[in-house]
Amino acid sequence: MNAKQIRAAIVGSTGYGGVELIRLLESHPYVTVTSVISSSSAGAPIADGYPHLTEIRTDLLDDVDVGLIRDKADVVFLATPHGVSMKLASQFLEAGLKVIDLSGDFRLKSGDAYKQWYKHEPADPALVERAVYGLSEVYGEQVKTTDFVSNPGCFTTTSLLGLYPAVKAGWIDPNSIIIDAKSGVSGAGRGLNLSSHYSEINENFKAYKLNRHQHTPEIEQVLSEAAGRPVVTTFTTHLVPMTRGIMATMYATLTEKRSDAEIVELYRQFYEGRKFVRVRPAGHWPATKEVYGTNYCDIGFSVDERTGRLTIISVTDNLVKGAAGQAIQNLNLLMGWDETLGLQFTPVYP
Amino acid sequence: MNAKQIRAAIVGSTGYGGVELIRLLESHPYVTVTSVISSSSAGAPIADGYPHLTEIRTDLLDDVDVGLIRDKADVVFLATPHGVSMKLASQFLEAGLKVIDLSGDFRLKSGDAYKQWYKHEPADPALVERAVYGLSEVYGEQVKTTDFVSNPGCFTTTSLLGLYPAVKAGWIDPNSIIIDAKSGVSGAGRGLNLSSHYSEINENFKAYKLNRHQHTPEIEQVLSEAAGRPVVTTFTTHLVPMTRGIMATMYATLTEKRSDAEIVELYRQFYEGRKFVRVRPAGHWPATKEVYGTNYCDIGFSVDERTGRLTIISVTDNLVKGAAGQAIQNLNLLMGWDETLGLQFTPVYP
Amino acid sequence: MNAKQIRAAIVGSTGYGGVELIRLLESHPYVTVTSVISSSSAGAPIADGYPHLTEIRTDLLDDVDVGLIRDKADVVFLATPHGVSMKLASQFLEAGLKVIDLSGDFRLKSGDAYKQWYKHEPADPALVERAVYGLSEVYGEQVKTTDFVSNPGCFTTTSLLGLYPAVKAGWIDPNSIIIDAKSGVSGAGRGLNLSSHYSEINENFKAYKLNRHQHTPEIEQVLSEAAGRPVVTTFTTHLVPMTRGIMATMYATLTEKRSDAEIVELYRQFYEGRKFVRVRPAGHWPATKEVYGTNYCDIGFSVDERTGRLTIISVTDNLVKGAAGQAIQNLNLLMGWDETLGLQFTPVYP
Amino acid sequence: MNAKQIRAAIVGSTGYGGVELIRLLESHPYVTVTSVISSSSAGAPIADGYPHLTEIRTDLLDDVDVGLIRDKADVVFLATPHGVSMKLASQFLEAGLKVIDLSGDFRLKSGDAYKQWYKHEPADPALVERAVYGLSEVYGEQVKTTDFVSNPGCFTTTSLLGLYPAVKAGWIDPNSIIIDAKSGVSGAGRGLNLSSHYSEINENFKAYKLNRHQHTPEIEQVLSEAAGRPVVTTFTTHLVPMTRGIMATMYATLTEKRSDAEIVELYRQFYEGRKFVRVRPAGHWPATKEVYGTNYCDIGFSVDERTGRLTIISVTDNLVKGAAGQAIQNLNLLMGWDETLGLQFTPVYP
């Protein structure tokens, strides 16, 4: 074993986020997954519920046992629902593990905002304060110094990577921002629900949670930080009849006249050296399948001189850059490794 | 034959718009399709290219022969591409037929706008002037008095039915309007193109023609009329991996504080007695499949007090209310019949 | 009200079979649906769960109350699960209603076979005996004389209409028959299950219940009757990532050399005058979408001289000819009406 | 550069087979793709037509120039249509390159069979003789000794891996074999055609080329070799509304009574040590998505005692094990490397 080798445990291994962590970590040169954990299916082979893992992972699911996991792992990924992560994170941190949480429990610095949007009591404020918000291309330096990462939401990542440079530069009016987001169905997880029942979704397109989606305050928190003043946005989510992929189509009023080429240049400079953001040339817009199965976030632009507005298109694979991939990218940063380790996939196309 | 019986011809019967006219007119109590026409496949049975019509239509496709069609039909539907309709419409009108054109050739009153957005010489201005723009729920009274209807575009119909009452009432700022539209692939027709090639579209979501879609000036023309002053909008189109259905998600700034209930009431009054517009109760938004195969346009709302914006969701079946269905609705109006004749389908769900 | 008018009740109106009965009966000239019934959602507007019915059906769901339904209806459709229908059918028959049952409870004449394949106690043998098996094109004459129809399964209908004429004529060896069937997901109903969860089914193709599907003995019962001797078959079902449609691809050894044209002729004669079976010309095979939303069963053939086998392709819309449509066809027969009443739809294509 | 490093060229890089070779070879530790070649798009950046390759491959497409390629590459993959490969293969072999051909040109040993099924003149018999048929798990030993591999077809690979052990062992009657195959649409390539036009395929299921598919003689050639006598089969292909994946459902009469467990054991022994074939336990059948994006072929079984027949389910990803993946597996064998190099992906699920 290489001196760099570490051991990882995944709590919530039978959800789509967990199983995607397994897929990606199989390719990581320095990480071995030593424990796949599910409170609901403990004791069963993981391949029973996920036959695509046949002969790839033959181990049994562990129960959530902090003592056991402490002995088996150096880092734990929490792919658990909100409300659950807040209970587990402190235990694992106390046990000396590094923790990367994929839930919404530690993303909002304001407990009131959490309560309002999640309809749930917030986590311990000290723990919230301790968590570093892991939007890797924006807060990567902070991630390098922590042992506790709160991984951003899928809609949030896709939207913020598309908006941050323009807001930071003052090129768009932050309070004019409208985000029209579209997601594949895997974002809703494996839990059974009429809104992910095949016959209801296939050959259908629907909007949901208008002006009520819990990723709204997360987006506004970062945009406010970038703008240096409070920002409110309009944020709409839609369900697309496909499994993977998110697109955010974003509209904002330019503060001054700008060309497509200037915008492209601003973004290329902002993301220089960051391999997972691909800024497209003027006149080209990414489609979701062009990042399928990978940690890329691709971004394109269109300036409309008639209206003075900028349209920004940003796409990710919601299970990779929007969840498991960015979590591993944060692990890489936190460990002081190259952020692309284990994540250098070419998109599966077609 | 009932005294009300009329005979119809369909030019462009082998396109998706034409074949949908055939489907719908099979159920019309007063209309018999006496000629299905295709310049490219004349002489062949229509069921050769469309086996779903086996034993339903056994006739052969006619060529485009105005003299012949004049003898066989009282009304002609032009389901032909732009540039073609402008050549045919005048001939059929001179021959004494009623004409319903589904192309973009007669929609824009401004020849300059047509040239700019369609990259093609405009039609004869006198003919353009003569055409009545057939957005049935808005211009139905004019349609009743004409023999020449220019049928609106699919995106236009969906967007305008959702915006018109609020703009007309002055409740939203017309220049704040942003239209984020999503369409199924059948809107692109049966012509072969990489952008409707299955493996490129399935499990993919993409934006196209940002700030350049030719339905933009059509939308602005009507909004300007409603607002009483020139309006420009931001209009974006996306391709959804499904065959039928359009959703327009529309954003605008409210001119005064309004509740969801007030908006619903405004729209219910505006569309009173018009069966094909279903205004949803506050807090409910339509999905595209809920109008599948029918002439309905369903509309829902969400007011956001935080931002002062109104979000409007409007859906249609692009081949029905967005094309063939509204064309028949216009025929009904033009003939002085009940506008719902032959169009009373229940959506195919699931 | 026309003297022919009758009133219908639908038990199980919130399932896909029930809601399809509602859609189709909206177009029936002689039938009015006076009661939509659901034990689980009684008291709620049906459009709450099915918004596509907004303004089409504004009535509330009734509870299962035989006394009430007897007063409101002349015929009752049981779109209820197996095990439930057997309890309800006798009550409605005793109350003097005509009953059309869409479950599997009365299809198998052998109680032992029912028990073996359904893992459930069989219905009262006298009632089973009384039920007429409603494969309309084969047993239509018996249906005309009964007040109690057991509607065939979706796989069964699709398979048997494709096999019956050849078996009856002795042209194929009945014990050589292999049925490879493929179904859209709506066949599994609206009940939540991982096997109809969108992300598990989309972009996936799977086989299920190999050699164990409960439609097997139903198919064999009819084939044995046709052959005049006991027949066993190999029957496999697969799930296709689409909502509607069934295809059965069937293989059998020819007893003598035959051409495609001879087979086509045999089938055309057998189904003469029956509008819902469309026998395709030699060399043409139907696709499921070519019968979408309609009561058609389309059939095509391919003789292979090299192997001496006949391949038969048969398609239906599982919710129409495979369920609600054939149920209405049986009602038409039972009432002495034209069997196509209310069912003359053109397939929705594309 | 490692001593093991080799350079590869891909002719036909703009087809789906070619672009999948690019994706997979990006992960290969010993192979560098030094030339991507397309006669139709030479001179353009490959990412122009395939934006998912943005910043991954920035090189320009080369023209088909044997002299040039000889200088740049050690091995050439021909992802070219049949009829084209036969012209190129000899030139590259003469130039001293190793050649792996993915077309049908060198698969059939009989020129007459080629002519009959491909409707095209066969390749030079000497060259056909020289080509080793690269069904890796069956003919791997021969592949290790050649410099010219003819890569099997996608349907063929999926079918033969499922049938070979049982035929070889004499456990099934080879002339009773019926293969009912289903493929995703990517198998038809990127060429525009109504049969891969989105609106014609989505929500549709169709059969095609009954008893005429050109993979039939390829399957029979290998089965005849396994059986030691001429075998004819019934082979049917269907199109599934999904992009990737093939399932072959295969039926055969058992020569003696066997249990599921015995069959599983036979296959496990046959494929021992071959990582890409995963034999499923008795009662479990693979779905196509369980091998998505990988080189696996998963196989399951069902014995039916009532009919004495064995049903075999075999699945692959048609672009990987059915094309590019097996081609690389053959390169690994030919080079004397571990056959799994560069191919150790976990399936993308969901």
PDB file of C-alpha atoms in Angstrom, chain D residues 188-289:
ATOM      1  CA  ALA D 188     -27.585   1.983 -35.978  1.00  0.00           C
ATOM      2  CA  GLY D 189     -24.811   4.560 -35.869  1.00  0.00           C
ATOM      3  CA  ARG D 190     -24.802   8.299 -36.412  1.00  0.00           C
ATOM      4  CA  GLY D 191     -25.974   8.245 -40.034  1.00  0.00           C
ATOM      5  CA  LEU D 192     -29.324   9.990 -40.475  1.00  0.00           C
ATOM      6  CA  ASN D 193     -32.246   7.679 -41.137  1.00  0.00           C
ATOM      7  CA  LEU D 194     -35.967   7.741 -40.430  1.00  0.00           C
ATOM      8  CA  SER D 195     -35.476   4.593 -38.368  1.00  0.00           C
ATOM      9  CA  SER D 196     -33.322   6.491 -35.888  1.00  0.00           C
ATOM     10  CA  HIS D 197     -35.321   9.732 -36.003  1.00  0.00           C
ATOM     11  CA  TYR D 198     -36.276  10.569 -32.441  1.00  0.00           C
ATOM     12  CA  SER D 199     -40.035  10.990 -32.840  1.00  0.00           C
ATOM     13  CA  GLU D 200     -40.314   7.677 -34.700  1.00  0.00           C
ATOM     14  CA  ILE D 201     -38.453   5.664 -32.068  1.00  0.00           C
ATOM     15  CA  ASN D 202     -39.287   7.224 -28.722  1.00  0.00           C
ATOM     16  CA  GLU D 203     -42.228   5.507 -26.989  1.00  0.00           C
ATOM     17  CA  ASN D 204     -42.127   2.883 -29.731  1.00  0.00           C
ATOM     18  CA  PHE D 205     -40.911  -0.690 -30.048  1.00  0.00           C
ATOM     19  CA  LYS D 206     -40.351  -2.327 -33.398  1.00  0.00           C
ATOM     20  CA  ALA D 207     -38.971  -5.447 -35.045  1.00  0.00           C
ATOM     21  CA  TYR D 208     -36.801  -5.256 -38.143  1.00  0.00           C
ATOM     22  CA  LYS D 209     -34.981  -7.412 -40.717  1.00  0.00           C
ATOM     23  CA  LEU D 210     -36.836 -10.583 -39.659  1.00  0.00           C
ATOM     24  CA  ASN D 211     -34.936 -13.611 -40.935  1.00  0.00           C
ATOM     25  CA  ARG D 212     -32.656 -11.318 -42.930  1.00  0.00           C
ATOM     26  CA  HIS D 213     -30.201  -9.801 -40.458  1.00  0.00           C
ATOM     27  CA  GLN D 214     -26.568 -10.057 -41.573  1.00  0.00           C
ATOM     28  CA  HIS D 215     -25.433 -11.253 -38.146  1.00  0.00           C
ATOM     29  CA  THR D 216     -27.330 -14.514 -38.689  1.00  0.00           C
ATOM     30  CA  PRO D 217     -24.616 -16.339 -40.700  1.00  0.00           C
ATOM     31  CA  GLU D 218     -21.953 -15.067 -38.277  1.00  0.00           C
ATOM     32  CA  ILE D 219     -23.835 -16.642 -35.373  1.00  0.00           C
ATOM     33  CA  GLU D 220     -24.421 -19.864 -37.285  1.00  0.00           C
ATOM     34  CA  GLN D 221     -20.758 -20.120 -38.312  1.00  0.00           C
ATOM     35  CA  VAL D 222     -19.640 -20.228 -34.690  1.00  0.00           C
ATOM     36  CA  LEU D 223     -22.506 -22.419 -33.495  1.00  0.00           C
ATOM     37  CA  SER D 224     -21.768 -24.894 -36.273  1.00  0.00           C
ATOM     38  CA  GLU D 225     -18.145 -25.003 -35.182  1.00  0.00           C
ATOM     39  CA  ALA D 226     -19.246 -25.593 -31.565  1.00  0.00           C
ATOM     40  CA  ALA D 227     -21.783 -28.255 -32.491  1.00  0.00           C
ATOM     41  CA  GLY D 228     -19.527 -29.974 -34.990  1.00  0.00           C
ATOM     42  CA  ARG D 229     -22.273 -29.891 -37.608  1.00  0.00           C
ATOM     43  CA  PRO D 230     -24.219 -27.302 -39.628  1.00  0.00           C
ATOM     44  CA  VAL D 231     -26.615 -25.263 -37.544  1.00  0.00           C
ATOM     45  CA  VAL D 232     -29.396 -22.932 -38.642  1.00  0.00           C
ATOM     46  CA  THR D 233     -31.114 -20.580 -36.244  1.00  0.00           C
ATOM     47  CA  THR D 234     -34.042 -18.204 -36.108  1.00  0.00           C
ATOM     48  CA  PHE D 235     -32.722 -14.736 -35.342  1.00  0.00           C
ATOM     49  CA  THR D 236     -34.923 -11.663 -34.807  1.00  0.00           C
ATOM     50  CA  THR D 237     -33.845  -8.123 -34.030  1.00  0.00           C
ATOM     51  CA  HIS D 238     -35.881  -5.370 -32.361  1.00  0.00           C
ATOM     52  CA  LEU D 239     -35.241  -1.700 -31.696  1.00  0.00           C
ATOM     53  CA  VAL D 240     -35.670  -0.521 -28.083  1.00  0.00           C
ATOM     54  CA  PRO D 241     -36.263   3.167 -27.281  1.00  0.00           C
ATOM     55  CA  MET D 242     -32.948   3.585 -25.485  1.00  0.00           C
ATOM     56  CA  THR D 243     -29.450   4.515 -26.650  1.00  0.00           C
ATOM     57  CA  ARG D 244     -27.194   1.717 -25.411  1.00  0.00           C
ATOM     58  CA  GLY D 245     -27.640  -1.933 -24.598  1.00  0.00           C
ATOM     59  CA  ILE D 246     -28.451  -5.261 -26.192  1.00  0.00           C
ATOM     60  CA  MET D 247     -30.366  -8.164 -24.772  1.00  0.00           C
ATOM     61  CA  ALA D 248     -30.594 -11.542 -26.456  1.00  0.00           C
ATOM     62  CA  THR D 249     -33.354 -13.770 -25.104  1.00  0.00           C
ATOM     63  CA  MET D 250     -32.582 -17.247 -26.368  1.00  0.00           C
ATOM     64  CA  TYR D 251     -34.609 -20.424 -26.410  1.00  0.00           C
ATOM     65  CA  ALA D 252     -33.444 -23.972 -26.944  1.00  0.00           C
ATOM     66  CA  THR D 253     -34.595 -27.499 -26.212  1.00  0.00           C
ATOM     67  CA  LEU D 254     -32.536 -29.313 -23.578  1.00  0.00           C
ATOM     68  CA  THR D 255     -31.143 -32.640 -24.711  1.00  0.00           C
ATOM     69  CA  GLU D 256     -31.497 -33.971 -21.169  1.00  0.00           C
ATOM     70  CA  LYS D 257     -33.194 -32.762 -18.030  1.00  0.00           C
ATOM     71  CA  ARG D 258     -31.032 -30.126 -16.316  1.00  0.00           C
ATOM     72  CA  SER D 259     -31.498 -27.771 -13.380  1.00  0.00           C
ATOM     73  CA  ASP D 260     -30.789 -24.039 -13.348  1.00  0.00           C
ATOM     74  CA  ALA D 261     -27.941 -24.748 -10.943  1.00  0.00           C
ATOM     75  CA  GLU D 262     -26.308 -27.222 -13.314  1.00  0.00           C
ATOM     76  CA  ILE D 263     -26.458 -24.722 -16.146  1.00  0.00           C
ATOM     77  CA  VAL D 264     -24.979 -21.991 -13.980  1.00  0.00           C
ATOM     78  CA  GLU D 265     -22.161 -24.330 -12.988  1.00  0.00           C
ATOM     79  CA  LEU D 266     -21.426 -25.279 -16.605  1.00  0.00           C
ATOM     80  CA  TYR D 267     -21.109 -21.627 -17.581  1.00  0.00           C
ATOM     81  CA  ARG D 268     -19.066 -20.653 -14.532  1.00  0.00           C
ATOM     82  CA  GLN D 269     -16.552 -23.350 -15.392  1.00  0.00           C
ATOM     83  CA  PHE D 270     -16.454 -22.388 -19.038  1.00  0.00           C
ATOM     84  CA  TYR D 271     -15.816 -18.720 -18.260  1.00  0.00           C
ATOM     85  CA  GLU D 272     -13.556 -19.247 -15.277  1.00  0.00           C
ATOM     86  CA  GLY D 273     -10.930 -16.531 -15.058  1.00  0.00           C
ATOM     87  CA  ARG D 274     -12.618 -14.393 -17.705  1.00  0.00           C
ATOM     88  CA  LYS D 275     -13.615 -11.231 -15.867  1.00  0.00           C
ATOM     89  CA  PHE D 276     -15.914  -9.785 -18.490  1.00  0.00           C
ATOM     90  CA  VAL D 277     -18.475 -12.574 -18.399  1.00  0.00           C
ATOM     91  CA  ARG D 278     -20.574 -12.518 -15.243  1.00  0.00           C
ATOM     92  CA  VAL D 279     -22.749 -15.608 -14.869  1.00  0.00           C
ATOM     93  CA  ARG D 280     -25.703 -14.743 -12.660  1.00  0.00           C
ATOM     94  CA  PRO D 281     -27.012 -17.057  -9.952  1.00  0.00           C
ATOM     95  CA  ALA D 282     -30.048 -19.262 -10.676  1.00  0.00           C
ATOM     96  CA  GLY D 283     -33.250 -17.208 -10.752  1.00  0.00           C
ATOM     97  CA  HIS D 284     -31.488 -13.915 -11.504  1.00  0.00           C
ATOM     98  CA  TRP D 285     -31.480 -12.331 -14.958  1.00  0.00           C
ATOM     99  CA  PRO D 286     -29.421  -9.349 -15.994  1.00  0.00           C
ATOM    100  CA  ALA D 287     -30.860  -6.081 -17.328  1.00  0.00           C
ATOM    101  CA  THR D 288     -29.019  -4.040 -19.954  1.00  0.00           C
ATOM    102  CA  LYS D 289     -28.340  -1.068 -17.693  1.00  0.00           C
TER     103      LYS D 289
END
